[in-house]
Every structure is written in structure tokens, then in C-alpha cells.
Short mmCIF file of C-alpha atoms in Angstrom, two decimals:
data_model
loop_
_atom_site.label_atom_id
_atom_site.label_comp_id
_atom_site.label_asym_id
_atom_site.label_seq_id
_atom_site.Cartn_x
_atom_site.Cartn_y
_atom_site.Cartn_z
CA MET A 1 0.00 0.00 0.00
CA GLY A 2 2.98 2.31 0.34
CA ARG A 3 2.95 5.05 2.96
CA ARG A 4 -0.52 5.25 4.45
CA ARG A 5 -2.37 6.82 7.34
CA LEU A 6 -5.31 4.67 8.28
CA TRP A 7 -8.36 5.60 10.35
CA ASN A 8 -7.64 9.32 10.41
CA GLY A 9 -11.21 10.35 9.63
CA GLU A 10 -10.54 11.19 5.99
CA PRO A 11 -12.86 9.78 3.30
CA VAL A 12 -11.47 7.01 1.13
CA GLY A 13 -11.12 9.36 -1.84
CA ALA A 14 -10.72 8.39 -5.47
CA ASN A 15 -9.36 4.86 -5.07
CA PRO A 16 -11.63 2.84 -7.41
CA PHE A 17 -11.32 -0.24 -5.17
CA ALA A 18 -12.17 1.62 -1.97
CA LEU A 19 -15.26 3.34 -3.40
CA PRO A 20 -16.02 1.97 -6.88
CA ARG A 21 -17.94 4.42 -9.04
CA GLY A 22 -18.42 5.34 -12.67
CA PRO A 23 -17.05 3.21 -15.52
CA LEU A 24 -13.92 2.36 -13.52
CA GLY A 25 -16.18 1.17 -10.72
CA VAL A 26 -17.62 -1.58 -12.90
CA ALA A 27 -14.14 -2.85 -13.76
CA ALA A 28 -13.10 -2.63 -10.11
CA GLY A 29 -16.17 -4.62 -9.09
CA TRP A 30 -15.40 -7.45 -11.48
CA MET A 31 -11.77 -7.49 -10.34
CA LEU A 32 -12.82 -7.61 -6.68
CA ALA A 33 -15.18 -10.50 -7.44
CA VAL A 34 -12.20 -12.51 -8.70
CA THR A 35 -9.37 -11.42 -6.40
CA ASN A 36 -11.29 -11.67 -3.12
CA ARG A 37 -12.86 -15.06 -3.86
CA ARG A 38 -10.27 -17.22 -2.07
CA GLN A 39 -10.25 -15.07 1.06
CA GLN A 40 -14.04 -15.03 1.15
CA ALA A 41 -14.14 -18.82 0.90
CA ASP A 42 -11.55 -19.18 3.68
CA VAL A 43 -13.42 -16.76 5.94
CA LEU A 44 -16.71 -18.51 5.22
CA ALA A 45 -15.21 -21.88 6.18
CA ALA A 46 -13.81 -20.41 9.40
CA LEU A 47 -17.15 -18.89 10.37
CA ALA A 48 -19.50 -21.83 9.72
CA PRO A 49 -22.33 -19.40 8.82
CA GLY A 50 -25.05 -22.03 9.17
CA ALA A 51 -24.76 -21.55 12.93
CA TYR A 52 -26.26 -18.05 12.51
CA ARG A 53 -29.82 -17.20 11.51
CA SER A 54 -29.26 -13.56 10.57
CA VAL A 55 -26.08 -12.22 8.90
CA LEU A 56 -24.89 -8.77 7.80
CA GLU A 57 -21.98 -8.23 5.42
CA VAL A 58 -20.37 -4.80 5.71
CA GLY A 59 -18.76 -3.67 2.45
CA CYS A 60 -20.35 -6.37 0.31
CA GLY A 61 -18.72 -5.18 -2.91
CA PRO A 62 -20.00 -7.05 -6.00
CA GLY A 63 -21.88 -9.56 -3.84
CA VAL A 64 -19.93 -12.81 -4.09
CA LEU A 65 -19.86 -13.52 -0.35
CA LEU A 66 -23.47 -12.37 -0.02
CA GLY A 67 -24.51 -15.13 -2.41
CA LEU A 68 -22.58 -17.75 -0.45
CA LEU A 69 -24.13 -16.57 2.80
CA ALA A 70 -27.65 -16.50 1.37
CA SER A 71 -27.32 -20.10 0.20
CA ALA A 72 -25.78 -21.44 3.44
CA PRO A 73 -28.04 -23.96 5.21
CA GLY A 74 -29.56 -22.52 8.38
CA VAL A 75 -29.14 -18.88 7.38
CA GLU A 76 -32.57 -17.27 7.10
CA GLU A 77 -31.77 -13.59 6.56
CA VAL A 78 -28.81 -11.89 4.90
CA ALA A 79 -28.25 -8.16 4.47
CA GLY A 80 -25.44 -6.45 2.62
CA ILE A 81 -24.35 -2.83 2.73
CA ASP A 82 -21.75 -0.90 0.76
CA PRO A 83 -20.93 2.83 0.47
CA SER A 84 -20.72 2.46 -3.32
CA GLN A 85 -24.04 2.58 -5.17
CA ARG A 86 -22.26 0.83 -8.05
CA MET A 87 -21.45 -2.13 -5.78
CA VAL A 88 -24.98 -2.20 -4.38
CA SER A 89 -26.29 -2.49 -7.94
CA MET A 90 -23.80 -5.22 -8.86
CA SER A 91 -24.65 -7.16 -5.70
CA ARG A 92 -28.35 -6.97 -6.47
CA ARG A 93 -27.86 -8.19 -10.03
CA ARG A 94 -25.55 -11.03 -8.97
CA ASN A 95 -28.01 -12.21 -6.31
CA ALA A 96 -31.32 -11.45 -8.01
CA ALA A 97 -32.85 -14.84 -7.18
CA ALA A 98 -32.08 -14.53 -3.45
CA LEU A 99 -33.53 -11.00 -3.47
CA ARG A 100 -36.72 -12.17 -5.14
CA ALA A 101 -37.03 -15.02 -2.66
CA GLY A 102 -36.73 -12.58 0.26
CA ARG A 103 -33.58 -14.20 1.66
CA LEU A 104 -31.38 -11.17 0.92
CA ARG A 105 -31.53 -7.39 0.91
CA VAL A 106 -28.80 -4.96 -0.17
CA HIS A 107 -28.64 -1.19 0.36
CA PRO A 108 -26.14 1.67 0.67
CA GLY A 109 -24.38 2.00 4.01
CA SER A 110 -20.96 2.16 5.61
CA ALA A 111 -19.06 0.53 8.46
CA GLY A 112 -19.83 3.52 10.67
CA ALA A 113 -23.48 3.85 9.60
CA THR A 114 -25.02 0.59 8.34
CA GLY A 115 -28.59 1.81 8.40
CA GLU A 116 -29.62 -1.36 10.22
CA PRO A 117 -31.56 -1.52 13.53
CA ASP A 118 -30.08 -2.25 16.94
CA ALA A 119 -29.39 -5.90 17.87
CA ALA A 120 -30.58 -7.21 14.49
CA PHE A 121 -27.90 -9.81 13.59
CA ASP A 122 -26.25 -12.93 14.94
CA LEU A 123 -23.16 -12.44 12.74
CA VAL A 124 -21.56 -9.39 11.13
CA VAL A 125 -18.73 -10.08 8.68
CA THR A 126 -16.52 -7.88 6.56
CA VAL A 127 -13.70 -8.91 4.22
CA ASN A 128 -10.95 -6.52 3.04
CA THR A 129 -12.65 -3.30 4.11
CA VAL A 130 -11.31 -2.42 7.57
CA ALA A 131 -8.28 -0.47 6.33
CA MET A 132 -10.65 1.72 4.28
CA TRP A 133 -12.90 2.74 7.19
CA PRO A 134 -12.47 6.47 7.95
CA SER A 135 -12.84 5.69 11.68
CA LEU A 136 -11.94 2.34 13.20
CA ASP A 137 -13.64 3.17 16.50
CA GLU A 138 -16.88 4.22 14.81
CA GLY A 139 -16.88 1.02 12.77
CA ALA A 140 -16.32 -1.16 15.83
CA ALA A 141 -19.11 0.67 17.65
CA GLU A 142 -21.51 0.12 14.76
CA LEU A 143 -20.72 -3.61 14.56
CA HIS A 144 -21.39 -3.87 18.29
CA ARG A 145 -24.66 -1.95 17.98
CA VAL A 146 -26.22 -4.12 15.26
CA LEU A 147 -25.26 -7.43 16.91
CA ARG A 148 -27.59 -9.28 19.23
CA PRO A 149 -26.23 -10.30 22.65
CA GLY A 150 -23.94 -13.26 22.01
CA GLY A 151 -23.55 -12.22 18.36
CA ARG A 152 -20.21 -12.47 16.57
CA ALA A 153 -18.21 -9.82 14.71
CA ALA A 154 -15.73 -11.10 12.11
CA VAL A 155 -13.36 -8.57 10.54
CA SER A 156 -10.97 -9.95 7.93
CA TRP A 157 -8.11 -8.41 5.94
CA HIS A 158 -5.43 -9.61 3.53
CA GLY A 159 -2.95 -12.17 4.90
CA ALA A 160 0.72 -11.63 5.66
CA SER A 161 1.86 -12.76 2.20
CA SER A 162 -0.15 -10.00 0.49
CA ARG A 163 1.39 -6.66 -0.43
CA PHE A 164 -1.71 -5.15 1.19
CA ALA A 165 -1.11 -6.82 4.56
CA LEU A 166 -1.43 -4.69 7.68
CA THR A 167 1.73 -3.72 9.51
CA GLY A 168 2.20 -5.10 13.00
CA GLU A 169 1.13 -1.76 14.46
CA GLU A 170 -1.99 -1.59 12.28
CA ASP A 171 -2.85 -5.17 13.14
CA ALA A 172 -2.63 -4.38 16.85
CA THR A 173 -4.75 -1.25 16.34
CA VAL A 174 -7.64 -3.27 14.87
CA LEU A 175 -7.49 -5.75 17.74
CA ALA A 176 -7.38 -2.96 20.33
CA ALA A 177 -10.39 -1.17 18.81
CA LEU A 178 -12.48 -4.33 18.96
CA ARG A 179 -11.40 -4.99 22.54
CA ARG A 180 -12.34 -1.46 23.58
CA ARG A 181 -15.85 -1.94 22.26
CA PHE A 182 -16.47 -5.65 22.90
CA GLY A 183 -14.28 -6.26 25.93
CA ALA A 184 -12.41 -9.13 24.29
CA ALA A 185 -11.26 -10.00 20.78
CA GLU A 186 -8.98 -12.56 19.13
CA ARG A 187 -6.93 -12.76 15.96
CA ARG A 188 -6.61 -15.82 13.73
CA ASP A 189 -4.32 -16.39 10.77
CA LEU A 190 -6.17 -18.13 7.93
CA GLY A 191 -3.25 -18.00 5.50
CA SER A 192 -4.94 -15.98 2.79
CA ALA A 193 -6.36 -13.64 5.41
CA VAL A 194 -6.23 -12.58 9.03
CA LEU A 195 -9.48 -12.76 10.97
CA PHE A 196 -10.28 -10.58 13.98
CA GLU A 197 -13.21 -11.89 16.02
CA ALA A 198 -15.25 -10.55 18.91
CA ARG A 199 -18.55 -11.40 20.59
CA ARG A 200 -21.08 -9.03 22.01
#
């Protein structure tokens, strides 16, 4: 990522992968659908989503993980939010059958303002978005707010072998933010990704 200053309150700016929009946004969405697929599958396997009735994906991008969640046995309700209207549209098209069946809904929203009600979900998951949140503390607070008591927050980012991997200091900052809000949090290395987990 080069020199970066994460979680300083600044908007994500013109990065087409952070906030896909316009013609470049379509290309970015298709690229994200391909490049994030392995990490999403690894995170899904680690989470065993069938243990949760209601799931929210924060930063759903083009909707690949949303589709996997919506088809997981035992999952009754899936919601996806993304700050990019382009990604919301792509997610809806990709998962049109699940939307028509009432198993899925997708709308604009961000990590700090999901637009979802209090204590609505058993699981909140996000893959490769945490370094793009303007405020880490606001994002952690919002995940806590929308989870039911006993609910699980799962925040994943690129693994150590990726050029986008968090530094040791950034890694510790994510864990500390979750611990401040949830009281306890753990970090797991999945190979393709790191997974930070906390329970309300």
C-alpha cells in the first residue's frame, strides 16, 4: 500500500477499489469479485455461517460472499451494505434470485453507519474493508450496535503474504479497537487472510 495513514477520519477518496464508481467502478467490481474469492471462501469456512440465523456483510462489494451466505443452510436472513451505489447495484444483479425469494436485501451503508436496527444480527462479517474505514472506532461501535447479545463480529483483511497486509502496528490497532468496544477480541491467521473476532 505504500505510505498510508489509516483511520484518520478522511474519506477514502478516489481509489476505485475503496469506493467503486463510474465506468472504472464496474471494472473494479469485477476485479474484486475474482481477487477476493479465495479469502471469502476461507473466511466462510472459518465462520460456519449455518450456525447463525441472521447475517450482515459490511462492504459487500459485488456480492460474491453475499450469495454464499444467502445459500448457506440454516441462514434465514442476509443483508449487505456498501458505500458504493455501483457495488450495491452489482450485488443486487448477482443475487437477483435470493432478493426475489426474500432471503437477501442490499442497500447503501458504511461501516460507521449501516442503516440497520439495533441488535438485528447474529453475525456481522466484513472482508478486506477495515483499512478503508475512515474511523476504526466508529466502525467497531456500529458492529457492536447491530449485533444481538452473544452475536459475533468477524473482521478480515489480507494475509501476511499479500502486499496489502497490515503492519504489526496496524494489526494491533484493529485488535485494540475491537477490545475497547467488545471487551475481548482474538486474531486468527487463515493463511490468505487474518481474521479478527469478537462477541457481544
